[in-house]
Coordinates of C-alpha atoms and ligand atoms in Angstrom, one line a residue:
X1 CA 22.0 -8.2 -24.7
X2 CA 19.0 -6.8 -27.1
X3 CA 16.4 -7.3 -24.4
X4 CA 18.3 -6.3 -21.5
X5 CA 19.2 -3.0 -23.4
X6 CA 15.3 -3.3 -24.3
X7 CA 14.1 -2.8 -21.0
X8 CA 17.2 -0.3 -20.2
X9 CA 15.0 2.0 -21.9
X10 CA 12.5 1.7 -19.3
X11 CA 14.4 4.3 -18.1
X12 CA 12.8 7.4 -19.4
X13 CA 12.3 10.0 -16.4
X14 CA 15.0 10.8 -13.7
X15 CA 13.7 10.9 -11.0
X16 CA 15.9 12.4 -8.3
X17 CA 15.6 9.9 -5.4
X18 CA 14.1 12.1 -2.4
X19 CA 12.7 10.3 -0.6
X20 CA 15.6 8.8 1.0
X21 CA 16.3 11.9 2.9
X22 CA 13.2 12.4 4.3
X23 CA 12.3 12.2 7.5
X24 CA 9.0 13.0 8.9
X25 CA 5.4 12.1 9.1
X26 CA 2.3 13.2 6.8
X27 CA 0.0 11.2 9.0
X28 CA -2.9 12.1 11.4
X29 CA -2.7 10.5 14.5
X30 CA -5.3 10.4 17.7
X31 CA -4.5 9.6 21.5
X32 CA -7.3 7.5 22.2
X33 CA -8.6 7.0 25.9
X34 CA -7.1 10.0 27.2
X35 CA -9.4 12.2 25.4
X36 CA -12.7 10.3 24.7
X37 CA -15.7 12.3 25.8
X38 CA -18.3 10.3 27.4
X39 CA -21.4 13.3 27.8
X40 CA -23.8 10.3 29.1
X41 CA -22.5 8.3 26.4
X42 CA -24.0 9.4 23.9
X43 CA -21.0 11.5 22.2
X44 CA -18.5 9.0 22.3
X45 CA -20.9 6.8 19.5
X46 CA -20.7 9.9 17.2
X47 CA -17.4 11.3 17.7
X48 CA -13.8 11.3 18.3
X49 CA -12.0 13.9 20.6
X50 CA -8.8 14.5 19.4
X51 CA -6.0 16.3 20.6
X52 CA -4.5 18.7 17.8
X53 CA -1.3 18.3 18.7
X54 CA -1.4 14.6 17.8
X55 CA -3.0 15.2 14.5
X56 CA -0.3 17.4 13.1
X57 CA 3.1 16.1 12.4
X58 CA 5.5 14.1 14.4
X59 CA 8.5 15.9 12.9
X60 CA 10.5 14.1 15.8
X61 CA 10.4 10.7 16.6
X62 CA 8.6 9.2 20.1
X63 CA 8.9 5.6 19.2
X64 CA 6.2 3.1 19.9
X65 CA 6.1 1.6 23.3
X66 CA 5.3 -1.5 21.7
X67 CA 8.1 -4.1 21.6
X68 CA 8.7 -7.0 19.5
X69 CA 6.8 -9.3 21.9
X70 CA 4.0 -7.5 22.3
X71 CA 3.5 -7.1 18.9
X72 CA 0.4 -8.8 18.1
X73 CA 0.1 -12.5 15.9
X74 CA 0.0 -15.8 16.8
X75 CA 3.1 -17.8 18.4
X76 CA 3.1 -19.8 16.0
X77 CA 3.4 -18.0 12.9
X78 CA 5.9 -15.5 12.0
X79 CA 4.5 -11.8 12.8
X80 CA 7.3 -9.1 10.8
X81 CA 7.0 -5.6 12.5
X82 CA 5.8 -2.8 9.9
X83 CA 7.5 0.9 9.7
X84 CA 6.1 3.4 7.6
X85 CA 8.6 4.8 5.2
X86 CA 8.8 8.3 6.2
X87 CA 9.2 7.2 10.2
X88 CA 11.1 10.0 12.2
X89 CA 13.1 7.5 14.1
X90 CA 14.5 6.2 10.5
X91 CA 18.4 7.4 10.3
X92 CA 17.9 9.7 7.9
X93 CA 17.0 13.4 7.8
X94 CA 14.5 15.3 6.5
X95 CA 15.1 17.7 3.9
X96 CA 11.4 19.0 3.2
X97 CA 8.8 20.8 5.0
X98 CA 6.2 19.1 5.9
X99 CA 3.6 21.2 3.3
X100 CA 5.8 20.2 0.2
X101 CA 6.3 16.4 1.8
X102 CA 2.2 16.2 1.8
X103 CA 2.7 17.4 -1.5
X104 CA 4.6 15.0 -2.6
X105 CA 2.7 11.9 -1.1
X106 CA -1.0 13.3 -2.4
X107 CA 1.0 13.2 -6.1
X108 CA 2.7 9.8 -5.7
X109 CA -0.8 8.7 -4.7
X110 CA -2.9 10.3 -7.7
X111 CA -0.3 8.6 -9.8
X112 CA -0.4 5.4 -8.0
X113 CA -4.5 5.8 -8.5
X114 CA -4.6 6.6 -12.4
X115 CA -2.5 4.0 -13.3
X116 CA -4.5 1.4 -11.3
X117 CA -7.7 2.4 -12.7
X118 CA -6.1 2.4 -16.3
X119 CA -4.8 -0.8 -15.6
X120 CA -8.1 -1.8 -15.1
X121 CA -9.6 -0.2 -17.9
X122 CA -7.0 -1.7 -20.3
X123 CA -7.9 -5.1 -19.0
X124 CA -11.5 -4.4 -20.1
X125 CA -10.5 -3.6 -23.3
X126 CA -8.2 -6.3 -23.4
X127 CA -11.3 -8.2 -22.7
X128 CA -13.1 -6.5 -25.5
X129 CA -10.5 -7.3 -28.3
X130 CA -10.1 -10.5 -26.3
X131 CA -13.8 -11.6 -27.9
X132 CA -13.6 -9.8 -30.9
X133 CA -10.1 -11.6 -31.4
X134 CA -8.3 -8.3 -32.4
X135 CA -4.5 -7.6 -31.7
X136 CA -3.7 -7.2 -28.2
X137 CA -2.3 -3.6 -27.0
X138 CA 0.4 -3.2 -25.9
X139 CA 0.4 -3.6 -22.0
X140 CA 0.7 0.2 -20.6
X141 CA 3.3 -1.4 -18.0
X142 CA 2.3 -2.6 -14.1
X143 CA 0.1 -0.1 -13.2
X144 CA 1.3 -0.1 -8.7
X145 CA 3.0 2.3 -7.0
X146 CA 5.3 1.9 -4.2
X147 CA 3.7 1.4 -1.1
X148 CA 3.8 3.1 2.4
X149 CA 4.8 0.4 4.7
X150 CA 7.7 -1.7 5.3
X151 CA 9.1 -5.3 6.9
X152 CA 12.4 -6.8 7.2
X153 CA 12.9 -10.1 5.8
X154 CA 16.5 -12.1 4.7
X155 CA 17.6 -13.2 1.6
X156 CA 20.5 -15.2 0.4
X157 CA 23.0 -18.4 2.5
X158 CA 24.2 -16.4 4.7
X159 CA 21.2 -14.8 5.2
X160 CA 21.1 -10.8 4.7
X161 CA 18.3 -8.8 6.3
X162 CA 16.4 -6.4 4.0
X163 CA 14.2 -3.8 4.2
X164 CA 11.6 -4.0 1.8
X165 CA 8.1 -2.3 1.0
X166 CA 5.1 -4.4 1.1
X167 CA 2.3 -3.8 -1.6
X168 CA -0.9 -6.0 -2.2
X169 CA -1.1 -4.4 -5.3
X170 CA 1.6 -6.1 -7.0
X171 CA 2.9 -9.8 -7.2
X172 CA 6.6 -9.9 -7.9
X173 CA 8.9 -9.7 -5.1
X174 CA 12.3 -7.7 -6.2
X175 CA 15.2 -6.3 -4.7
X176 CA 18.5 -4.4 -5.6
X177 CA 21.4 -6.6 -6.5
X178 CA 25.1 -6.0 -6.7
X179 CA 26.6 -5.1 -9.6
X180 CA 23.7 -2.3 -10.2
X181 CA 24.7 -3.1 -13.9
X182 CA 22.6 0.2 -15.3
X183 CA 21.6 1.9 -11.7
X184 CA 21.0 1.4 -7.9
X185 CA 19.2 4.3 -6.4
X186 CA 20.8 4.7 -2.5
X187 CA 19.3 2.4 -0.1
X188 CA 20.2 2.1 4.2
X189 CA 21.2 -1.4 4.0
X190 CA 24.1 -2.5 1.7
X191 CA 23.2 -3.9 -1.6
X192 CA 22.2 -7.8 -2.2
X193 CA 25.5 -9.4 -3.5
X194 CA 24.4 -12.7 -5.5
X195 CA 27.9 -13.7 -5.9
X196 CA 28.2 -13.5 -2.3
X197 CA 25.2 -16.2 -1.6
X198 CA 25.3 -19.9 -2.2
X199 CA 21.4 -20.4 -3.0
X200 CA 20.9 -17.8 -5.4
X201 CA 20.5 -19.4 -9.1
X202 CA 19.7 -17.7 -12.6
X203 CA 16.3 -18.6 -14.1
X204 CA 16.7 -19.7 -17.6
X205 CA 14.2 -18.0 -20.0
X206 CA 11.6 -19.8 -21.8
X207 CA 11.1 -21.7 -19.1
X208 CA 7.7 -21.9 -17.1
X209 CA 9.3 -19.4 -14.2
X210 CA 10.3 -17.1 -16.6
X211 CA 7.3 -17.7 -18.7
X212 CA 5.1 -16.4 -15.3
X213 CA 6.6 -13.2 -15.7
X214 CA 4.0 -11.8 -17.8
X215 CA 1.1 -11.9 -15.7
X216 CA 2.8 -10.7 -12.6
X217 CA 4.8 -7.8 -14.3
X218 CA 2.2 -7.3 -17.4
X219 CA 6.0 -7.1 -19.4
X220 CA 7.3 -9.9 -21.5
X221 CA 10.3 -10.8 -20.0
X222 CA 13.7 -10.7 -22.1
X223 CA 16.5 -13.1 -22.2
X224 CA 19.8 -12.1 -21.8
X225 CA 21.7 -13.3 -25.2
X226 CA 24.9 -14.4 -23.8
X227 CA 24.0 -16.6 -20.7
X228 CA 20.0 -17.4 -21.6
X229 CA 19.3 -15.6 -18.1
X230 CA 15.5 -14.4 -17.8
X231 CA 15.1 -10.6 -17.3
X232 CA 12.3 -9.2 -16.1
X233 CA 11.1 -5.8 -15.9
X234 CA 8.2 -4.0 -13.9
X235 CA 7.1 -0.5 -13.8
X236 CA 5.0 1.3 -11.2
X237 CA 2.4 4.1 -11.5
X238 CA 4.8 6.9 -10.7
X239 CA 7.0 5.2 -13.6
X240 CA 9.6 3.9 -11.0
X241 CA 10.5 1.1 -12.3
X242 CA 13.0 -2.0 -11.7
X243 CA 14.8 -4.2 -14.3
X244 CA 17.0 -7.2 -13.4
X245 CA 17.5 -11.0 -13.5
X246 CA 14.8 -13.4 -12.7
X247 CA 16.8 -16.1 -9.7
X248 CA 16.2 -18.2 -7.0
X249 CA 16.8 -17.6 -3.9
X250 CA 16.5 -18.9 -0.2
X251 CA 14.0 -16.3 1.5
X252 CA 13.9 -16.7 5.5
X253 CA 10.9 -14.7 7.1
X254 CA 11.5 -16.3 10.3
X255 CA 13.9 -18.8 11.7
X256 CA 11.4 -21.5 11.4
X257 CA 10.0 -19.8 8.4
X258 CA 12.6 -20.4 5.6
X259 CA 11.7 -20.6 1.6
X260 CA 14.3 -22.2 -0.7
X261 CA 14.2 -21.5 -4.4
X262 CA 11.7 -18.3 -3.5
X263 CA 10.9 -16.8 -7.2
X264 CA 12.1 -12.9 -7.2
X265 CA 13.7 -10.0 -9.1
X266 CA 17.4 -9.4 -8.3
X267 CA 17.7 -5.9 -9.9
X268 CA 20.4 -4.4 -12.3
X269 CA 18.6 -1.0 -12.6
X270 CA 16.3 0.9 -10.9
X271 CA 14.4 4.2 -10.6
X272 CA 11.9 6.0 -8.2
X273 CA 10.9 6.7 -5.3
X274 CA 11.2 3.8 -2.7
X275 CA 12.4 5.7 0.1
X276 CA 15.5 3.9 0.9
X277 CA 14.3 0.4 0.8
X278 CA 15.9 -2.3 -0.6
X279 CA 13.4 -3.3 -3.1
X280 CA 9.5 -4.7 -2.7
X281 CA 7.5 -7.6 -1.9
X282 CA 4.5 -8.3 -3.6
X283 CA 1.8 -9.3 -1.4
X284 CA -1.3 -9.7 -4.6
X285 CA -2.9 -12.4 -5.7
X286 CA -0.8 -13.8 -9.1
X287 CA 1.2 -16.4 -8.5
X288 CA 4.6 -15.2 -8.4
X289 CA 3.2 -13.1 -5.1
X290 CA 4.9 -14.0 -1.7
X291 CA 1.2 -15.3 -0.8
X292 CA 1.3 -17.8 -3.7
X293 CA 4.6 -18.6 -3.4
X294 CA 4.4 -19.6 0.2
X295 CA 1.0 -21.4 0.5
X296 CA 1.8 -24.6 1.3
X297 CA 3.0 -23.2 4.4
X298 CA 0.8 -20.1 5.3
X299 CA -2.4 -21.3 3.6
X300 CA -2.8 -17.9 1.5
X301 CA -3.8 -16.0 4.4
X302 CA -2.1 -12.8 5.6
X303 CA -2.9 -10.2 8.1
X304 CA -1.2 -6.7 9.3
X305 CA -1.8 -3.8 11.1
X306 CA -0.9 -0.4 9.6
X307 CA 0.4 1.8 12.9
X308 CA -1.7 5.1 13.1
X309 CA 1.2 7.5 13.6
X310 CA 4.4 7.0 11.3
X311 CA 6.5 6.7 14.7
X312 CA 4.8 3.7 15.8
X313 CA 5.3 -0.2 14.4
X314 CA 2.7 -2.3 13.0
X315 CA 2.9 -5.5 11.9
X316 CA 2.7 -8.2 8.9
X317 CA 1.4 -11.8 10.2
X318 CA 1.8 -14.7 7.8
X319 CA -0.9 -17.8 7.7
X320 CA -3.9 -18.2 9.7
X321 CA -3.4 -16.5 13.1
X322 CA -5.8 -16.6 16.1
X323 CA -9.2 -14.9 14.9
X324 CA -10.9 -13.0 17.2
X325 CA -14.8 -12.5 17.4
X326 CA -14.5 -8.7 16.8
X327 CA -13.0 -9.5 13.1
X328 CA -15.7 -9.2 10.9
X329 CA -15.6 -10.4 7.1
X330 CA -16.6 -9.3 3.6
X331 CA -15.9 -11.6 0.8
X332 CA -13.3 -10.9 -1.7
X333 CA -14.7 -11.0 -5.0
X334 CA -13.2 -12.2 -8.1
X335 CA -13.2 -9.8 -10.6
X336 CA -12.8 -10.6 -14.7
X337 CA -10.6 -7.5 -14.8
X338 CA -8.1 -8.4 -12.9
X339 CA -6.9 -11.0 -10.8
X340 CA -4.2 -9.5 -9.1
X341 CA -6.0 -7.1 -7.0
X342 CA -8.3 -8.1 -4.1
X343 CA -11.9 -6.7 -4.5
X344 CA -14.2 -6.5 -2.1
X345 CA -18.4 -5.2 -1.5
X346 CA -18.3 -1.5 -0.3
X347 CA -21.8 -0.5 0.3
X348 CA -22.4 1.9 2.2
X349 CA -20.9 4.9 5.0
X350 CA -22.1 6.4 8.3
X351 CA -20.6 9.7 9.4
X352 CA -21.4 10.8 13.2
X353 CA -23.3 7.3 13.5
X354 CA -25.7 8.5 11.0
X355 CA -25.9 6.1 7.6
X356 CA -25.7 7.8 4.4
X357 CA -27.8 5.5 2.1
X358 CA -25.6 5.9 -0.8
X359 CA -27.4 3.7 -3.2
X360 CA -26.5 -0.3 -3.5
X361 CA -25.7 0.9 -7.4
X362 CA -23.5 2.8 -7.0
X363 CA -21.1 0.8 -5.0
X364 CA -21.8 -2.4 -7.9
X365 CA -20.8 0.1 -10.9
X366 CA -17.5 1.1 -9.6
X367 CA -16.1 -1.9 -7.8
X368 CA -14.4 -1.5 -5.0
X369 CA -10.4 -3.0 -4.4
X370 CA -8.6 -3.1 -1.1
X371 CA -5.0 -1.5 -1.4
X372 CA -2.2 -0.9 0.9
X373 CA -0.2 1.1 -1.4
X374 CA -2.8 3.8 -1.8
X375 CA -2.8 6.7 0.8
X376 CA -6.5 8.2 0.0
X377 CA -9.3 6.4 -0.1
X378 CA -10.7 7.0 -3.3
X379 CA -14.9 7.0 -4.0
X380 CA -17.5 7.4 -6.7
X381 CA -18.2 10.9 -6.6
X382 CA -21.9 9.9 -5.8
X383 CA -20.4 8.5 -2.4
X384 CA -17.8 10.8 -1.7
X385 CA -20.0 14.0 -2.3
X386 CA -22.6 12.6 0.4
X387 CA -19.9 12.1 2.8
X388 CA -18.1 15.1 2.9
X389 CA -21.6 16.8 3.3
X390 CA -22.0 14.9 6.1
X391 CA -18.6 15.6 7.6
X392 CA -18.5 19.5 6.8
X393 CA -22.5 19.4 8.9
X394 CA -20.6 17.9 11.4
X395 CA -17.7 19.6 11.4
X396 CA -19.6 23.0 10.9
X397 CA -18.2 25.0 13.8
X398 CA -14.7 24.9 12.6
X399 CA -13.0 27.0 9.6
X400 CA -12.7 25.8 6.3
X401 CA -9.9 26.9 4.3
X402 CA -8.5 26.4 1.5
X403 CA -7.9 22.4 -0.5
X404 CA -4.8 20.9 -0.7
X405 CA -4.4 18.8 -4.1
X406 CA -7.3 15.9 -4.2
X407 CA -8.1 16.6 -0.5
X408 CA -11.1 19.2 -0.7
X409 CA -12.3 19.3 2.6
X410 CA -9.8 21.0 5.3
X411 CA -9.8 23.0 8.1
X412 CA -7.5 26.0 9.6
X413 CA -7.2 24.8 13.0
X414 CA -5.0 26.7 14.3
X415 CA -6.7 27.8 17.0
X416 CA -7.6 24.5 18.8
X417 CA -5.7 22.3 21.4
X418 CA -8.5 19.4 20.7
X419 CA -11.2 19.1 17.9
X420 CA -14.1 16.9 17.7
X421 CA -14.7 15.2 14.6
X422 CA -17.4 12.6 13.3
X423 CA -16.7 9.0 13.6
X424 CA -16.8 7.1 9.8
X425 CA -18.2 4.1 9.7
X426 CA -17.8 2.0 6.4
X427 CA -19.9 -0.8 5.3
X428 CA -19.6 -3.5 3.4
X429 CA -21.3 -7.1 1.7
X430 CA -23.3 -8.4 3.7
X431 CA -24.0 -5.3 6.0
X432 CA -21.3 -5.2 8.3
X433 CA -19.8 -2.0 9.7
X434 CA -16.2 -1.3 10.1
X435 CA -15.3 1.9 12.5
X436 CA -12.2 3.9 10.7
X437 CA -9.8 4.7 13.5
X438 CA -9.5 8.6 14.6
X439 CA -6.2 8.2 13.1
X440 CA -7.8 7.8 9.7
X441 CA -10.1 10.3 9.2
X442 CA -7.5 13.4 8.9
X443 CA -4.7 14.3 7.4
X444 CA -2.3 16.9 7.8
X445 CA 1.3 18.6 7.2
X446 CA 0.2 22.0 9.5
X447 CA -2.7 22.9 12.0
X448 CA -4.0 25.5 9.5
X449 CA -5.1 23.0 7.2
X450 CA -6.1 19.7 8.2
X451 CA -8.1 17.5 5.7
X452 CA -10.4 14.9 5.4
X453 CA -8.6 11.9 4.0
X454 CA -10.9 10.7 1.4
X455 CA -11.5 12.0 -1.6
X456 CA -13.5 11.5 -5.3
X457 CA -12.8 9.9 -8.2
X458 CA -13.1 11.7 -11.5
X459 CA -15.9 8.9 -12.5
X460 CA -19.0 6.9 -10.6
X461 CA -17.2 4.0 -13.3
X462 CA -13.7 4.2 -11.7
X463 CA -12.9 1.6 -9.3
X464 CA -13.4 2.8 -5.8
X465 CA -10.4 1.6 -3.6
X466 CA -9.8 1.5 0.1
X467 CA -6.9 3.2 0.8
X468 CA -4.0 2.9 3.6
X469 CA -5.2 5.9 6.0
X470 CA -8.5 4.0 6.3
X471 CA -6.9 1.0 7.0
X472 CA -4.5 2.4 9.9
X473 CA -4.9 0.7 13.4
X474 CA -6.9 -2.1 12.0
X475 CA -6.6 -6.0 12.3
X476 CA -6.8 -6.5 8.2
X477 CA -6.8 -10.3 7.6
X478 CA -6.2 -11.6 3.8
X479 CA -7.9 -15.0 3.7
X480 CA -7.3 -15.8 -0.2
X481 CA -8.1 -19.3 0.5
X482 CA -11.8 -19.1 2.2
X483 CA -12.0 -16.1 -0.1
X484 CA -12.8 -13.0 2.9
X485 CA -11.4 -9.8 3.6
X486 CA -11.4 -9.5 7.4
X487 CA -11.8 -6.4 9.4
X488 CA -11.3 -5.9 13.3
X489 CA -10.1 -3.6 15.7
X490 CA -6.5 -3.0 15.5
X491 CA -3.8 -2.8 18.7
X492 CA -0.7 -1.6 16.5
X493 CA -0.7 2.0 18.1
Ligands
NAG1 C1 23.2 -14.7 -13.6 O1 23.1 -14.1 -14.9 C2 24.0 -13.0 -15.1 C3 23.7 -12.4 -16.5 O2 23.9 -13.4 -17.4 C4 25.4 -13.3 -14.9 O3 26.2 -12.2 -14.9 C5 25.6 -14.0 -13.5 O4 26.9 -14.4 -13.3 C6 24.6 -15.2 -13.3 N1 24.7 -15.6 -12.0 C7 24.8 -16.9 -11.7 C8 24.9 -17.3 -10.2 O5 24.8 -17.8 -12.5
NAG2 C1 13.1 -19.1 -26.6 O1 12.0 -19.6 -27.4 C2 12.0 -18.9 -28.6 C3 10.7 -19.4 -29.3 O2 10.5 -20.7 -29.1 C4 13.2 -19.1 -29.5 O3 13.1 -18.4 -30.7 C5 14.4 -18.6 -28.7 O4 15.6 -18.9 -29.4 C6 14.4 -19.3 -27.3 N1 15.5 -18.7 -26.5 C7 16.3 -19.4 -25.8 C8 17.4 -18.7 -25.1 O5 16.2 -20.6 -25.7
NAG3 C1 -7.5 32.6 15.7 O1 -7.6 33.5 16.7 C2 -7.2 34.8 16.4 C3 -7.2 35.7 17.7 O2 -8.5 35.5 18.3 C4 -8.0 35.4 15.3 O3 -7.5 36.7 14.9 C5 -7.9 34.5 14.1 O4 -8.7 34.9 13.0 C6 -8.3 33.1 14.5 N1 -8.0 32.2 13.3 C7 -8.9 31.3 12.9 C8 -8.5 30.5 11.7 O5 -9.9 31.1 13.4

């Protein structure tokens, strides 16, 4: 058991799991219709009326009217419904305010961020030593974070449902397993129970499974001494971390939709900050990813809509699904550094229908990935300090106050039933325009201090990435076969 107690050590920070308790919303949402100012039609191009009320909080749930058939995807191919993690209809109860909750999330996510960009950064140096055919470092671990949003899908003969988080930044799928060998942190539906299931199987190590292991996780798997089993282990950004057996199992996404022998990580010992779920799917681009893994049937294409408020249900749509005209692509570039994130072309913003003209430069020396585990979008500072100009001009008759964390531009509110803010408009290769929703252009915990929701990177050389706020309320389609990232305007509430 050398390797297993190996990656036992992966263990080095408790963290007290939180997040489980929580209940309540950090988001920004907007009622749209009800409050949209026409003024000759002109302001409606340039702005968003929101109601204040909507942007603060939902520290109470009002559930989405939506229901499971009008939630939006083909007939034909499965559609799972999406939750965010802290939803206030969720069982559980919140035990934070809402200041130190918003607190929490801006930290997860700078963690989530600086291990993505040094992930990156050791892959170029990897590169470098690579050609000058030096000694390889030693991988600084998985560099992802845990994600925002969640789906239900079953595991095991008989099947059990699960709730698990979804993450395009991360391939392997894993989930907590009975006997919790080392540790299980608490999670609302009971723990996966191998034994219990007649399709789950062991995958032997040094075999070319187990052998996959190291691209997806960036961690050499072990092998378990006494019985040969493959152990894997993968650590996130915010050094959560899961360690288990590498196994088989049959994964059903829909009744139609069912995945024998599905590659995954049945977990013996885990730590972080997963909110309750039962473990993650990893929606990237390596090919242990549930993408990969299901493309003879799905095609490599994906699609999902991120609800706007954390009450309201979204959903994750597997293989090609009707597109409409509206749904306009970028491609998705491949990227030397790393082939497990999906890059895209950002060029360009608008703020109040007015474009920026951030130089094509600066967008080509940072790169640009698409994330949905990141909460912020962040920029190169020579795009982000443009666009907050913008936005504070536009914004100019209402208080600033004081930052919170990354976010530097926020407002004390608390004076106003509705505000008017600027619509954002971000472009990308080859020119087109995508509008970000009301829903992600603020963010809040209190009416005394709402915040843009973008913010800077340290560096115009760190990867820019296009964060889950910015995606809220938006069609996002994931053709990894025609090679496009699709954009169009989302129905998910
Ligand atoms: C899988 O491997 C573990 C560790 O060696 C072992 O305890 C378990 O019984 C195995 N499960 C099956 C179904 O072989
Ligand atoms: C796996 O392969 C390595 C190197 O070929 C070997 O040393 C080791 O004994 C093998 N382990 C098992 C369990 O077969
Ligand atoms: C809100 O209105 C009150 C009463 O007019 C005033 O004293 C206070 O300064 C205002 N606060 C802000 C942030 O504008």
């Amino acid at each position: 058991m050398g390797a297993f107690t190996f990656f036992l050590r992966l263990s080095f920070t408790s963290y007290v799991l939180l997040l489980v308790f929580i209940s309540c919303s950090e988001s920004v949402s907007a009622e749209k219709g009800e409050g949209e100012i026409t003024d000759g039609g002109l302001h409606n191009l340039r702005t968003h009326a929101i109601r204040l009320s909507s942007v603060v909080l939902e520290a109470t749930c009002s559930p989405s009217p939506l229901t499971s058939t009008s939630i939006k995807g083909s007939s034909t191919k499965p559609s799972l419904k999406i939750l965010h993690k802290h939803n206030p209809c969720s069982k559980s109860k919140r035990t934070k305010s809402s200041e130190n909750l918003l607190m929490d999330i801006l930290q997860q996510d700078r963690a989530r961020v600086e291990s993505v960009q040094h992930r990156l950064l050791d892959d170029v140096r990897k590169d470098l030593l690579k050609s000058s055919k030096a000694k390889l470092p030693a991988q600084s671990g998985r560099s992802i974070g845990t994600g925002n949003y969640i789906v239900r899908v079953g595991f095991g003969t008989p099947k059990k449902d699960l709730t698990l988080i979804f993450d395009t930044g991360s391939d392997l799928t894993w989930i907590q397993c009975e006997p919790c060998a080392k540790a299980c942190y608490s999670q609302q539906d009971p723990i996966f129970d191998p034994s219990k299931s007649t399709s789950y199987s062991n995958i032997t190590c040094n075999t070319t499974e187990c052998n996959k292991l190291k691209s997806a996780t960036g961690i050499t798997p072990g092998c378990s001494a006494s019985t040969s089993a493959c152990i894997y282990g993968i650590q996130y950004g915010d050094q959560s971390f899961s360690v288990g057996y590498f196994a088989h199992e049959t994964l059903t996404i829909s009744p139609s939709d069912v995945f024998p022998k599905f590659l995954f990580g049945c977990g013996q010992n885990q730590e972080g900050l997963f909110a309750g779920a039962a473990g993650l799917i990893g929606l990237g681009r390596d090919t242990l990813s549930l993408v990969s893994q299901t493309a003879s049937k799905y095609g490599r294409v994906f699609s999902y809509c991120l609800p706007s408020r954390t009450s309201s249900i979204g959903y994750l749509a597997l293989g090609q699904t009707g597109i409409s005209s509206s749904v306009k692509f970028t491609p998705m570039l491949s990227d030397s550094r790393s082939a497990g994130f999906y890059f895209i072309r950002m060029t360009d913003f608008s703020v109040g229908g007015r474009k920026l003209g951030i130089p094509n430069s600066v967008f080509t020396t940072s790169s640009t990935i698409i994330d949905s585990g990141t909460v912020i979008t962040r920029l190169p500072p020579s795009a982000y300090t443009p666009l907050r100009t913008a936005f504070r001009n536009a914004m100019s008759k209402y208080p600033l106050t004081d930052p919170i964390s990354i976010l530097d531009t926020c407002y004390d509110l608390t004076n106003y039933t509705t505000v008017l803010i600027p619509k954002i408009g971000m472009f990308y290769s080859p020119g087109i325009m995508v509008d970000v929703d009301p829903s992600g252009i603020l963010i809040a915990a209190t009416a005394s201090q709402v915040c843009l929701a973008f913010a800077p990177n340290t560096d115009d050389g760190d990867v820019a990435i296009l964060g889950n706020t910015q995606q809220k309320n938006l069609e996002v389609i994931y053709d990894v076969a025609k090679g496009r990232v699709g954009f169009g305007p989302g129905s998910c509430g």
